[in-house]
PDB file of C-alpha atoms in Angstrom:
ATOM      1  CA  UNK A   1      91.513  19.487 -53.964  1.00 42.00           C
ATOM      2  CA  UNK A   2      93.405  21.570 -51.395  1.00 43.00           C
ATOM      3  CA  UNK A   3      92.586  20.750 -47.802  1.00 44.00           C
ATOM      4  CA  UNK A   4      90.898  23.551 -45.810  1.00 44.00           C
ATOM      5  CA  UNK A   5      92.651  24.685 -42.645  1.00 51.00           C
ATOM      6  CA  UNK A   6      90.722  24.451 -39.364  1.00 46.00           C
ATOM      7  CA  UNK A   7      89.726  28.113 -39.409  1.00 50.00           C
ATOM      8  CA  UNK A   8      88.248  27.826 -42.898  1.00 54.00           C
ATOM      9  CA  UNK A   9      86.396  24.652 -41.898  1.00 49.00           C
ATOM     10  CA  UNK A  10      84.853  26.385 -38.881  1.00 50.00           C
ATOM     11  CA  UNK A  11      83.809  29.389 -40.943  1.00 52.00           C
ATOM     12  CA  UNK A  12      82.258  27.177 -43.621  1.00 52.00           C
ATOM     13  CA  UNK A  13      80.417  25.075 -41.011  1.00 53.00           C
ATOM     14  CA  UNK A  14      79.123  28.192 -39.266  1.00 51.00           C
ATOM     15  CA  UNK A  15      77.875  29.618 -42.576  1.00 55.00           C
ATOM     16  CA  UNK A  16      76.002  26.406 -43.415  1.00 51.00           C
ATOM     17  CA  UNK A  17      74.357  26.210 -39.996  1.00 54.00           C
ATOM     18  CA  UNK A  18      73.462  29.916 -40.051  1.00 53.00           C
ATOM     19  CA  UNK A  19      71.668  29.266 -43.343  1.00 54.00           C
ATOM     20  CA  UNK A  20      69.777  26.387 -41.718  1.00 51.00           C
ATOM     21  CA  UNK A  21      68.727  28.601 -38.800  1.00 52.00           C
ATOM     22  CA  UNK A  22      67.564  31.339 -41.157  1.00 51.00           C
ATOM     23  CA  UNK A  23      65.458  28.792 -43.035  1.00 49.00           C
ATOM     24  CA  UNK A  24      63.607  27.927 -39.804  1.00 45.00           C
ATOM     25  CA  UNK A  25      63.008  31.550 -38.879  1.00 44.00           C
ATOM     26  CA  UNK A  26      64.952  31.267 -35.647  1.00 39.00           C
ATOM     27  CA  UNK A  27      66.903  34.481 -35.967  1.00 36.00           C
ATOM     28  CA  UNK A  28      65.409  37.788 -35.003  1.00 35.00           C
ATOM     29  CA  UNK A  29      64.547  40.063 -37.902  1.00 32.00           C
ATOM     30  CA  UNK A  30      66.620  43.179 -38.336  1.00 35.00           C
ATOM     31  CA  UNK A  31      70.257  44.066 -38.730  1.00 36.00           C
ATOM     32  CA  UNK A  32      72.835  41.307 -38.452  1.00 40.00           C
ATOM     33  CA  UNK A  33      74.642  41.197 -35.093  1.00 40.00           C
ATOM     34  CA  UNK A  34      78.072  42.820 -35.010  1.00 42.00           C
ATOM     35  CA  UNK A  35      81.047  40.509 -35.604  1.00 48.00           C
ATOM     36  CA  UNK A  36      82.491  38.997 -32.415  1.00 46.00           C
ATOM     37  CA  UNK A  37      85.338  40.874 -30.814  1.00 45.00           C
ATOM     38  CA  UNK A  38      88.801  39.329 -30.820  1.00 47.00           C
ATOM     39  CA  UNK A  39      89.243  37.134 -27.773  1.00 40.00           C
ATOM     40  CA  UNK A  40      91.878  39.466 -26.358  1.00 44.00           C
ATOM     41  CA  UNK A  41      89.381  42.377 -26.414  1.00 46.00           C
ATOM     42  CA  UNK A  42      86.679  40.570 -24.445  1.00 47.00           C
ATOM     43  CA  UNK A  43      86.243  41.355 -20.746  1.00 50.00           C
ATOM     44  CA  UNK A  44      86.982  38.497 -18.347  1.00 52.00           C
ATOM     45  CA  UNK A  45      84.066  36.155 -17.744  1.00 54.00           C
ATOM     46  CA  UNK A  46      82.415  36.519 -14.340  1.00 85.00           C
ATOM     47  CA  UNK A  47      82.389  32.789 -13.626  1.00 96.00           C
ATOM     48  CA  UNK A  48      82.222  31.708  -9.989  1.00 97.00           C
ATOM     49  CA  UNK A  49      83.109  28.220  -8.754  1.00 96.00           C
ATOM     50  CA  UNK A  50      83.286  25.325  -8.918  1.00 97.00           C
ATOM     51  CA  UNK A  51      81.181  24.712  -5.838  1.00 98.00           C
ATOM     52  CA  UNK A  52      80.346  21.284  -4.416  1.00 97.00           C
ATOM     53  CA  UNK A  53      76.846  20.138  -3.540  1.00 98.00           C
ATOM     54  CA  UNK A  54      76.015  16.936  -1.632  1.00 98.00           C
ATOM     55  CA  UNK A  55      72.554  15.720  -2.550  1.00 97.00           C
ATOM     56  CA  UNK A  56      69.881  14.538  -0.151  1.00 97.00           C
ATOM     57  CA  UNK A  57      67.744  13.312  -3.042  1.00 98.00           C
ATOM     58  CA  UNK A  58      70.616  11.215  -4.392  1.00 98.00           C
ATOM     59  CA  UNK A  59      72.356  10.159  -1.149  1.00 98.00           C
ATOM     60  CA  UNK A  60      76.059   9.433  -1.442  1.00 97.00           C
ATOM     61  CA  UNK A  61      76.549  11.621  -4.526  1.00 98.00           C
ATOM     62  CA  UNK A  62      78.350  14.919  -4.962  1.00 97.00           C
ATOM     63  CA  UNK A  63      78.161  17.336  -7.895  1.00 98.00           C
ATOM     64  CA  UNK A  64      79.887  20.499  -8.988  1.00 97.00           C
ATOM     65  CA  UNK A  65      78.317  23.669 -10.247  1.00 98.00           C
ATOM     66  CA  UNK A  66      79.533  27.007 -11.580  1.00 98.00           C
ATOM     67  CA  UNK A  67      77.639  30.300 -11.586  1.00 98.00           C
ATOM     68  CA  UNK A  68      77.972  32.873 -14.339  1.00 98.00           C
ATOM     69  CA  UNK A  69      77.164  36.331 -12.948  1.00 97.00           C
ATOM     70  CA  UNK A  70      76.497  38.897 -15.692  1.00 97.00           C
ATOM     71  CA  UNK A  71      78.536  42.098 -15.612  1.00 95.00           C
ATOM     72  CA  UNK A  72      75.361  44.171 -15.144  1.00 93.00           C
ATOM     73  CA  UNK A  73      74.069  41.994 -12.299  1.00 96.00           C
ATOM     74  CA  UNK A  74      71.766  43.937  -9.980  1.00 95.00           C
ATOM     75  CA  UNK A  75      70.110  42.011  -7.128  1.00 94.00           C
ATOM     76  CA  UNK A  76      67.301  44.556  -7.130  1.00 96.00           C
ATOM     77  CA  UNK A  77      66.520  43.615 -10.734  1.00 96.00           C
ATOM     78  CA  UNK A  78      66.850  39.800 -10.860  1.00 97.00           C
ATOM     79  CA  UNK A  79      68.232  38.596 -14.211  1.00 98.00           C
ATOM     80  CA  UNK A  80      66.968  35.820 -16.439  1.00 98.00           C
ATOM     81  CA  UNK A  81      68.136  32.308 -15.581  1.00 98.00           C
ATOM     82  CA  UNK A  82      69.848  29.654 -17.715  1.00 98.00           C
ATOM     83  CA  UNK A  83      70.546  26.214 -16.207  1.00 99.00           C
ATOM     84  CA  UNK A  84      72.698  23.899 -18.326  1.00 98.00           C
ATOM     85  CA  UNK A  85      73.576  20.267 -17.666  1.00 98.00           C
ATOM     86  CA  UNK A  86      77.042  18.657 -17.914  1.00 98.00           C
ATOM     87  CA  UNK A  87      78.472  21.836 -16.474  1.00 98.00           C
ATOM     88  CA  UNK A  88      82.076  20.687 -16.790  1.00 97.00           C
ATOM     89  CA  UNK A  89      81.723  20.775 -20.582  1.00 97.00           C
ATOM     90  CA  UNK A  90      79.540  23.880 -20.674  1.00 98.00           C
ATOM     91  CA  UNK A  91      82.245  25.998 -18.991  1.00 98.00           C
ATOM     92  CA  UNK A  92      85.292  24.351 -20.625  1.00 97.00           C
ATOM     93  CA  UNK A  93      87.191  27.264 -22.273  1.00 96.00           C
ATOM     94  CA  UNK A  94      88.703  24.844 -24.792  1.00 96.00           C
ATOM     95  CA  UNK A  95      85.420  23.087 -25.607  1.00 97.00           C
ATOM     96  CA  UNK A  96      82.776  23.756 -28.239  1.00 97.00           C
ATOM     97  CA  UNK A  97      80.020  25.128 -25.956  1.00 98.00           C
ATOM     98  CA  UNK A  98      81.907  27.853 -24.016  1.00 97.00           C
ATOM     99  CA  UNK A  99      78.647  29.163 -22.599  1.00 98.00           C
ATOM    100  CA  UNK A 100      80.112  31.809 -20.261  1.00 97.00           C
ATOM    101  CA  UNK A 101      81.894  33.519 -23.176  1.00 97.00           C
ATOM    102  CA  UNK A 102      78.773  33.300 -25.344  1.00 97.00           C
ATOM    103  CA  UNK A 103      76.653  34.852 -22.606  1.00 97.00           C
ATOM    104  CA  UNK A 104      79.257  37.620 -22.244  1.00 96.00           C
ATOM    105  CA  UNK A 105      78.970  38.438 -25.934  1.00 96.00           C
ATOM    106  CA  UNK A 106      75.173  38.215 -26.175  1.00 97.00           C
ATOM    107  CA  UNK A 107      74.528  40.339 -23.090  1.00 96.00           C
ATOM    108  CA  UNK A 108      77.120  42.952 -24.082  1.00 95.00           C
ATOM    109  CA  UNK A 109      75.584  43.161 -27.574  1.00 96.00           C
ATOM    110  CA  UNK A 110      72.120  43.487 -25.951  1.00 96.00           C
ATOM    111  CA  UNK A 111      70.996  40.487 -27.972  1.00 97.00           C
ATOM    112  CA  UNK A 112      69.467  38.830 -24.881  1.00 98.00           C
ATOM    113  CA  UNK A 113      68.442  40.130 -21.449  1.00 97.00           C
ATOM    114  CA  UNK A 114      70.832  40.015 -18.549  1.00 97.00           C
ATOM    115  CA  UNK A 115      71.131  36.325 -17.641  1.00 98.00           C
ATOM    116  CA  UNK A 116      72.571  34.408 -14.712  1.00 98.00           C
ATOM    117  CA  UNK A 117      73.912  30.987 -15.700  1.00 98.00           C
ATOM    118  CA  UNK A 118      74.155  27.826 -13.601  1.00 98.00           C
ATOM    119  CA  UNK A 119      76.235  25.007 -15.064  1.00 98.00           C
ATOM    120  CA  UNK A 120      75.920  21.798 -13.059  1.00 98.00           C
ATOM    121  CA  UNK A 121      77.497  18.366 -13.415  1.00 98.00           C
ATOM    122  CA  UNK A 122      75.695  15.084 -12.821  1.00 98.00           C
ATOM    123  CA  UNK A 123      76.345  13.450  -9.484  1.00 97.00           C
ATOM    124  CA  UNK A 124      79.329  11.243  -8.686  1.00 97.00           C
ATOM    125  CA  UNK A 125      79.401   8.564  -5.968  1.00 97.00           C
ATOM    126  CA  UNK A 126      82.103   9.950  -3.718  1.00 96.00           C
ATOM    127  CA  UNK A 127      82.697  12.123  -0.669  1.00 95.00           C
ATOM    128  CA  UNK A 128      84.187  14.818  -2.925  1.00 95.00           C
ATOM    129  CA  UNK A 129      84.024  15.437  -6.660  1.00 95.00           C
ATOM    130  CA  UNK A 130      87.127  13.853  -8.279  1.00 94.00           C
ATOM    131  CA  UNK A 131      89.749  16.385  -9.343  1.00 92.00           C
ATOM    132  CA  UNK A 132      90.973  14.111 -12.161  1.00 93.00           C
ATOM    133  CA  UNK A 133      87.617  13.491 -13.860  1.00 93.00           C
ATOM    134  CA  UNK A 134      88.068  16.324 -16.353  1.00 91.00           C
ATOM    135  CA  UNK A 135      85.443  16.310 -19.116  1.00 93.00           C
ATOM    136  CA  UNK A 136      84.465  12.681 -18.466  1.00 93.00           C
ATOM    137  CA  UNK A 137      80.996  11.808 -17.219  1.00 95.00           C
ATOM    138  CA  UNK A 138      80.453  11.345 -13.483  1.00 95.00           C
ATOM    139  CA  UNK A 139      79.290   7.832 -12.590  1.00 92.00           C
ATOM    140  CA  UNK A 140      75.705   8.736 -11.607  1.00 96.00           C
ATOM    141  CA  UNK A 141      74.774  10.435 -14.870  1.00 96.00           C
ATOM    142  CA  UNK A 142      72.496   7.758 -16.362  1.00 96.00           C
ATOM    143  CA  UNK A 143      70.504   7.332 -13.142  1.00 97.00           C
ATOM    144  CA  UNK A 144      69.828  11.068 -13.031  1.00 98.00           C
ATOM    145  CA  UNK A 145      69.631  12.241 -16.634  1.00 98.00           C
ATOM    146  CA  UNK A 146      67.888   9.321 -18.368  1.00 98.00           C
ATOM    147  CA  UNK A 147      65.212   8.652 -15.759  1.00 97.00           C
ATOM    148  CA  UNK A 148      61.659   9.854 -16.300  1.00 97.00           C
ATOM    149  CA  UNK A 149      61.064  10.204 -12.540  1.00 97.00           C
ATOM    150  CA  UNK A 150      60.784  13.515 -10.732  1.00 98.00           C
ATOM    151  CA  UNK A 151      64.010  12.986  -8.773  1.00 98.00           C
ATOM    152  CA  UNK A 152      66.315  15.058 -10.977  1.00 98.00           C
ATOM    153  CA  UNK A 153      63.788  17.891 -11.154  1.00 98.00           C
ATOM    154  CA  UNK A 154      63.578  17.881  -7.349  1.00 98.00           C
ATOM    155  CA  UNK A 155      67.368  17.929  -7.063  1.00 98.00           C
ATOM    156  CA  UNK A 156      67.461  20.923  -9.416  1.00 98.00           C
ATOM    157  CA  UNK A 157      64.590  22.870  -7.875  1.00 98.00           C
ATOM    158  CA  UNK A 158      65.033  21.961  -4.209  1.00 98.00           C
ATOM    159  CA  UNK A 159      68.828  21.723  -3.940  1.00 98.00           C
ATOM    160  CA  UNK A 160      70.757  23.437  -6.740  1.00 98.00           C
ATOM    161  CA  UNK A 161      68.637  26.568  -7.192  1.00 98.00           C
ATOM    162  CA  UNK A 162      68.304  27.284  -3.437  1.00 98.00           C
ATOM    163  CA  UNK A 163      72.072  26.873  -3.011  1.00 98.00           C
ATOM    164  CA  UNK A 164      72.688  29.495  -5.706  1.00 98.00           C
ATOM    165  CA  UNK A 165      69.890  31.768  -4.436  1.00 98.00           C
ATOM    166  CA  UNK A 166      71.709  32.148  -1.110  1.00 97.00           C
ATOM    167  CA  UNK A 167      74.242  34.368  -2.909  1.00 97.00           C
ATOM    168  CA  UNK A 168      72.635  35.584  -6.138  1.00 97.00           C
ATOM    169  CA  UNK A 169      69.105  36.590  -7.067  1.00 97.00           C
ATOM    170  CA  UNK A 170      67.440  35.464 -10.293  1.00 98.00           C
ATOM    171  CA  UNK A 171      63.951  35.608 -11.753  1.00 98.00           C
ATOM    172  CA  UNK A 172      61.116  33.354 -10.633  1.00 98.00           C
ATOM    173  CA  UNK A 173      59.181  33.925 -13.877  1.00 98.00           C
ATOM    174  CA  UNK A 174      59.213  30.650 -15.900  1.00 98.00           C
ATOM    175  CA  UNK A 175      59.060  32.646 -19.143  1.00 98.00           C
ATOM    176  CA  UNK A 176      62.432  34.142 -18.226  1.00 98.00           C
ATOM    177  CA  UNK A 177      63.966  30.822 -17.201  1.00 98.00           C
ATOM    178  CA  UNK A 178      65.566  28.319 -19.595  1.00 98.00           C
ATOM    179  CA  UNK A 179      67.022  24.882 -18.969  1.00 99.00           C
ATOM    180  CA  UNK A 180      69.130  23.005 -21.489  1.00 98.00           C
ATOM    181  CA  UNK A 181      71.698  20.397 -22.269  1.00 98.00           C
ATOM    182  CA  UNK A 182      73.154  18.080 -24.853  1.00 98.00           C
ATOM    183  CA  UNK A 183      72.551  14.334 -25.305  1.00 98.00           C
ATOM    184  CA  UNK A 184      71.236  12.870 -22.023  1.00 98.00           C
ATOM    185  CA  UNK A 185      71.622  16.368 -20.560  1.00 98.00           C
ATOM    186  CA  UNK A 186      68.975  17.496 -23.048  1.00 98.00           C
ATOM    187  CA  UNK A 187      66.423  14.890 -21.999  1.00 98.00           C
ATOM    188  CA  UNK A 188      67.166  15.720 -18.351  1.00 98.00           C
ATOM    189  CA  UNK A 189      66.421  19.376 -19.090  1.00 98.00           C
ATOM    190  CA  UNK A 190      63.231  18.433 -20.932  1.00 98.00           C
ATOM    191  CA  UNK A 191      62.065  16.226 -18.037  1.00 98.00           C
ATOM    192  CA  UNK A 192      62.489  19.099 -15.552  1.00 98.00           C
ATOM    193  CA  UNK A 193      60.459  21.496 -17.707  1.00 98.00           C
ATOM    194  CA  UNK A 194      57.859  18.868 -18.685  1.00 98.00           C
ATOM    195  CA  UNK A 195      57.177  18.103 -15.027  1.00 98.00           C
ATOM    196  CA  UNK A 196      57.517  21.706 -13.824  1.00 98.00           C
ATOM    197  CA  UNK A 197      56.478  24.223 -16.500  1.00 98.00           C
ATOM    198  CA  UNK A 198      55.742  26.574 -13.616  1.00 98.00           C
ATOM    199  CA  UNK A 199      59.512  26.656 -12.954  1.00 98.00           C
ATOM    200  CA  UNK A 200      60.986  26.577 -16.475  1.00 98.00           C
ATOM    201  CA  UNK A 201      59.171  27.796 -19.572  1.00 98.00           C
ATOM    202  CA  UNK A 202      62.021  27.283 -22.068  1.00 98.00           C
ATOM    203  CA  UNK A 203      64.099  24.265 -23.119  1.00 98.00           C
ATOM    204  CA  UNK A 204      67.305  24.071 -25.170  1.00 98.00           C
ATOM    205  CA  UNK A 205      67.672  20.518 -26.480  1.00 98.00           C
ATOM    206  CA  UNK A 206      70.728  19.503 -28.506  1.00 98.00           C
ATOM    207  CA  UNK A 207      71.229  15.921 -29.785  1.00 98.00           C
ATOM    208  CA  UNK A 208      68.674  14.860 -27.158  1.00 98.00           C
ATOM    209  CA  UNK A 209      68.680  11.217 -26.019  1.00 98.00           C
ATOM    210  CA  UNK A 210      64.932  10.573 -26.375  1.00 98.00           C
ATOM    211  CA  UNK A 211      65.728   6.873 -26.538  1.00 98.00           C
ATOM    212  CA  UNK A 212      65.435   3.805 -24.298  1.00 97.00           C
ATOM    213  CA  UNK A 213      68.599   4.384 -22.213  1.00 97.00           C
ATOM    214  CA  UNK A 214      66.472   4.611 -19.059  1.00 97.00           C
ATOM    215  CA  UNK A 215      64.457   1.461 -19.812  1.00 96.00           C
ATOM    216  CA  UNK A 216      64.892  -1.211 -17.105  1.00 96.00           C
ATOM    217  CA  UNK A 217      63.510  -4.707 -17.533  1.00 96.00           C
ATOM    218  CA  UNK A 218      62.723  -7.391 -14.959  1.00 96.00           C
ATOM    219  CA  UNK A 219      64.035 -10.934 -15.589  1.00 96.00           C
ATOM    220  CA  UNK A 220      60.641 -11.801 -17.110  1.00 96.00           C
ATOM    221  CA  UNK A 221      60.921  -8.863 -19.530  1.00 95.00           C
ATOM    222  CA  UNK A 222      58.389  -6.663 -17.739  1.00 96.00           C
ATOM    223  CA  UNK A 223      59.373  -2.973 -17.776  1.00 95.00           C
ATOM    224  CA  UNK A 224      60.396  -1.702 -14.359  1.00 96.00           C
ATOM    225  CA  UNK A 225      61.176   1.830 -15.598  1.00 96.00           C
ATOM    226  CA  UNK A 226      60.621   3.461 -18.954  1.00 97.00           C
ATOM    227  CA  UNK A 227      63.017   5.402 -21.147  1.00 97.00           C
ATOM    228  CA  UNK A 228      62.840   8.665 -23.043  1.00 97.00           C
ATOM    229  CA  UNK A 229      61.430   6.967 -26.139  1.00 98.00           C
ATOM    230  CA  UNK A 230      58.028   7.130 -24.414  1.00 98.00           C
ATOM    231  CA  UNK A 231      57.981  10.939 -24.494  1.00 98.00           C
ATOM    232  CA  UNK A 232      56.387  11.345 -27.951  1.00 98.00           C
ATOM    233  CA  UNK A 233      53.414   9.274 -26.764  1.00 98.00           C
ATOM    234  CA  UNK A 234      53.213  11.181 -23.485  1.00 98.00           C
ATOM    235  CA  UNK A 235      53.257  14.502 -25.356  1.00 98.00           C
ATOM    236  CA  UNK A 236      50.427  13.361 -27.632  1.00 98.00           C
ATOM    237  CA  UNK A 237      48.250  12.075 -24.770  1.00 98.00           C
ATOM    238  CA  UNK A 238      48.845  14.803 -22.176  1.00 97.00           C
ATOM    239  CA  UNK A 239      47.622  18.392 -21.904  1.00 97.00           C
ATOM    240  CA  UNK A 240      49.803  20.882 -23.764  1.00 98.00           C
ATOM    241  CA  UNK A 241      52.344  22.601 -21.530  1.00 98.00           C
ATOM    242  CA  UNK A 242      53.227  26.301 -21.997  1.00 98.00           C
ATOM    243  CA  UNK A 243      56.763  25.489 -23.159  1.00 98.00           C
ATOM    244  CA  UNK A 244      59.076  27.007 -25.755  1.00 98.00           C
ATOM    245  CA  UNK A 245      61.543  24.434 -27.104  1.00 98.00           C
ATOM    246  CA  UNK A 246      64.597  24.734 -29.352  1.00 98.00           C
ATOM    247  CA  UNK A 247      65.295  21.271 -30.778  1.00 98.00           C
ATOM    248  CA  UNK A 248      68.443  20.232 -32.672  1.00 98.00           C
ATOM    249  CA  UNK A 249      69.830  16.950 -33.889  1.00 98.00           C
ATOM    250  CA  UNK A 250      72.155  15.696 -36.615  1.00 98.00           C
ATOM    251  CA  UNK A 251      71.321  13.256 -39.379  1.00 98.00           C
ATOM    252  CA  UNK A 252      74.448  11.277 -38.496  1.00 98.00           C
ATOM    253  CA  UNK A 253      73.599  10.904 -34.814  1.00 98.00           C
ATOM    254  CA  UNK A 254      73.787   7.547 -32.992  1.00 98.00           C
ATOM    255  CA  UNK A 255      71.947   4.364 -33.941  1.00 98.00           C
ATOM    256  CA  UNK A 256      72.440   1.609 -31.354  1.00 98.00           C
ATOM    257  CA  UNK A 257      70.633  -0.736 -28.939  1.00 97.00           C
ATOM    258  CA  UNK A 258      68.943   2.223 -27.236  1.00 98.00           C
ATOM    259  CA  UNK A 259      67.431   3.613 -30.443  1.00 98.00           C
ATOM    260  CA  UNK A 260      68.055   5.966 -33.344  1.00 98.00           C
ATOM    261  CA  UNK A 261      68.704   9.490 -32.063  1.00 98.00           C
ATOM    262  CA  UNK A 262      67.715  11.374 -35.209  1.00 98.00           C
ATOM    263  CA  UNK A 263      64.441   9.455 -35.576  1.00 98.00           C
ATOM    264  CA  UNK A 264      63.750   9.989 -31.873  1.00 98.00           C
ATOM    265  CA  UNK A 265      64.148  13.757 -32.205  1.00 98.00           C
ATOM    266  CA  UNK A 266      61.938  13.786 -35.292  1.00 98.00           C
ATOM    267  CA  UNK A 267      59.305  11.894 -33.290  1.00 98.00           C
ATOM    268  CA  UNK A 268      59.481  14.585 -30.615  1.00 98.00           C
ATOM    269  CA  UNK A 269      58.905  17.297 -33.220  1.00 98.00           C
ATOM    270  CA  UNK A 270      55.980  15.394 -34.752  1.00 98.00           C
ATOM    271  CA  UNK A 271      54.439  14.930 -31.302  1.00 98.00           C
ATOM    272  CA  UNK A 272      54.646  18.663 -30.569  1.00 98.00           C
ATOM    273  CA  UNK A 273      53.073  19.492 -33.927  1.00 98.00           C
ATOM    274  CA  UNK A 274      50.285  16.945 -33.438  1.00 98.00           C
ATOM    275  CA  UNK A 275      49.510  18.141 -29.904  1.00 98.00           C
ATOM    276  CA  UNK A 276      49.242  21.746 -31.117  1.00 98.00           C
ATOM    277  CA  UNK A 277      47.041  20.760 -34.071  1.00 98.00           C
ATOM    278  CA  UNK A 278      44.785  18.650 -31.864  1.00 98.00           C
ATOM    279  CA  UNK A 279      44.386  21.484 -29.363  1.00 97.00           C
ATOM    280  CA  UNK A 280      43.405  23.812 -32.213  1.00 97.00           C
ATOM    281  CA  UNK A 281      40.965  21.261 -33.638  1.00 97.00           C
ATOM    282  CA  UNK A 282      39.288  20.955 -30.236  1.00 96.00           C
ATOM    283  CA  UNK A 283      39.013  24.730 -29.974  1.00 97.00           C
ATOM    284  CA  UNK A 284      41.157  24.832 -26.865  1.00 96.00           C
ATOM    285  CA  UNK A 285      42.086  28.302 -25.675  1.00 95.00           C
ATOM    286  CA  UNK A 286      44.945  26.877 -23.630  1.00 95.00           C
ATOM    287  CA  UNK A 287      48.685  26.716 -24.146  1.00 97.00           C
ATOM    288  CA  UNK A 288      50.547  25.701 -27.281  1.00 98.00           C
ATOM    289  CA  UNK A 289      54.082  24.406 -27.677  1.00 98.00           C
ATOM    290  CA  UNK A 290      56.318  27.047 -29.262  1.00 98.00           C
ATOM    291  CA  UNK A 291      58.820  24.958 -31.209  1.00 98.00           C
ATOM    292  CA  UNK A 292      61.840  25.679 -33.369  1.00 98.00           C
ATOM    293  CA  UNK A 293      64.079  22.972 -34.770  1.00 98.00           C
ATOM    294  CA  UNK A 294      67.287  22.712 -36.769  1.00 98.00           C
ATOM    295  CA  UNK A 295      68.404  19.447 -38.354  1.00 98.00           C
ATOM    296  CA  UNK A 296      72.102  19.452 -39.198  1.00 97.00           C
ATOM    297  CA  UNK A 297      74.424  16.915 -40.791  1.00 97.00           C
ATOM    298  CA  UNK A 298      76.345  16.446 -37.555  1.00 96.00           C
ATOM    299  CA  UNK A 299      76.993  13.373 -35.438  1.00 97.00           C
ATOM    300  CA  UNK A 300      76.634  12.846 -31.665  1.00 97.00           C
ATOM    301  CA  UNK A 301      78.744  15.842 -30.772  1.00 96.00           C
ATOM    302  CA  UNK A 302      78.467  19.248 -29.078  1.00 96.00           C
ATOM    303  CA  UNK A 303      79.970  20.982 -32.132  1.00 97.00           C
ATOM    304  CA  UNK A 304      76.686  22.045 -33.731  1.00 97.00           C
ATOM    305  CA  UNK A 305      75.271  23.007 -30.322  1.00 98.00           C
ATOM    306  CA  UNK A 306      78.199  25.354 -29.796  1.00 97.00           C
ATOM    307  CA  UNK A 307      77.528  27.025 -33.119  1.00 97.00           C
ATOM    308  CA  UNK A 308      73.768  27.249 -32.651  1.00 98.00           C
ATOM    309  CA  UNK A 309      73.623  28.376 -29.020  1.00 98.00           C
ATOM    310  CA  UNK A 310      73.734  32.152 -29.617  1.00 98.00           C
ATOM    311  CA  UNK A 311      70.849  32.061 -32.084  1.00 97.00           C
ATOM    312  CA  UNK A 312      68.955  29.567 -29.931  1.00 98.00           C
ATOM    313  CA  UNK A 313      69.167  31.930 -26.945  1.00 98.00           C
ATOM    314  CA  UNK A 314      68.111  34.883 -29.099  1.00 98.00           C
ATOM    315  CA  UNK A 315      65.091  32.888 -30.263  1.00 98.00           C
ATOM    316  CA  UNK A 316      64.154  31.658 -26.785  1.00 98.00           C
ATOM    317  CA  UNK A 317      64.007  35.208 -25.410  1.00 96.00           C
ATOM    318  CA  UNK A 318      63.108  36.983 -28.649  1.00 96.00           C
ATOM    319  CA  UNK A 319      60.033  38.732 -27.237  1.00 94.00           C
ATOM    320  CA  UNK A 320      61.685  40.085 -24.091  1.00 93.00           C
ATOM    321  CA  UNK A 321      62.901  43.639 -23.937  1.00 79.00           C
ATOM    322  CA  UNK A 322      66.562  44.196 -23.140  1.00 79.00           C
ATOM    323  CA  UNK A 323      66.996  46.669 -20.312  1.00 65.00           C
TER     324      UNK A 323
END
C-alpha cells in the first residue's frame, strides 16, 4: 500500500478526531466553521514576552510566562482568560499546540469570546531561566505540577495573575476563566480549579497524569504525600464543584510504575458521573460537573490535544455570547 505523505496523515487524523468529537456532542450545533486561512494570510499573533517571574512561594525558582493579547483587547471590557501550563510548548510555533495561533483564528471567526492567554512554564532552580532549555522541562516541574497541595494554586493566583494584571485587564468571573494543560500540566490545572472553583470554572485536561507521580513514601512505607491517583476518591467523597471539564486521553497512553494513564482518566470520568448521579439521587439543588470527554487512539503526546483544542475551547465557552 502506498505510504501517505505527512499532509495526508494529518488530514486523516483530524477527520477521525473530528468524528470522535461529534460523537460526544462537543461541537456547537450549526454551520461548520470556515476553513482556516493560509498561514501567510493570518495576522501576526499578539504574543508578549517571555517575562521572568521569581516565586516567593517556591523560593529559589524562576519561571517564564507569555501573554497573548487579543487583537480586539479593550481594558474597559475585560476579556475571557485562558491559563495554560508548560508555556514553552504552548507557544512553540513549530509544536502541535500553537495556542496563540489557534486563539487568533477562533476569536477572528467569532467562535469564542475575546480571550487573553497566559502561558507559563514550571519553575526552574536558577537565578534566571536558562536560555538553552528549549522545550525541555524545567527542573521543578514535578514538585509543582504533581503535588496535591495548594502551593501551585497560590503561585498562580497570588503571583502569576497579579503580575499580568499590572499591564492587562481580564475577567474575574470564574465562568469566563479556563485553566488547562497536558500530562502533569493537566493535573496541575485541575488542582488549581478543584481547590479554587471561585477563580476558575473551566478545565482543559489532555493526557492528564492522574497517577501516583506525586506519591512520597517514608522509609517505613507510610505515605508522606499523595499522588493524583487519589482524585477519583476525593471527587466521589467531596461536595460537587461548579466546574466544566474537557477530558481527553489516548488508549495507548503510558503504563509504568506511576500507574496507567488511560485507566486513570477513565476513573476520573467515572467519578464525575457518580458524583453527579449521587447529587441527583439526594435531591441536591447544588452544582453539577459539566463534563465532556474524548478518548483517542493516541499515546502520551500533545498531538491529539493540538487537534482538539479549538473544539474544546468552543465547548467550554459554548453558552457565552460573542461580542
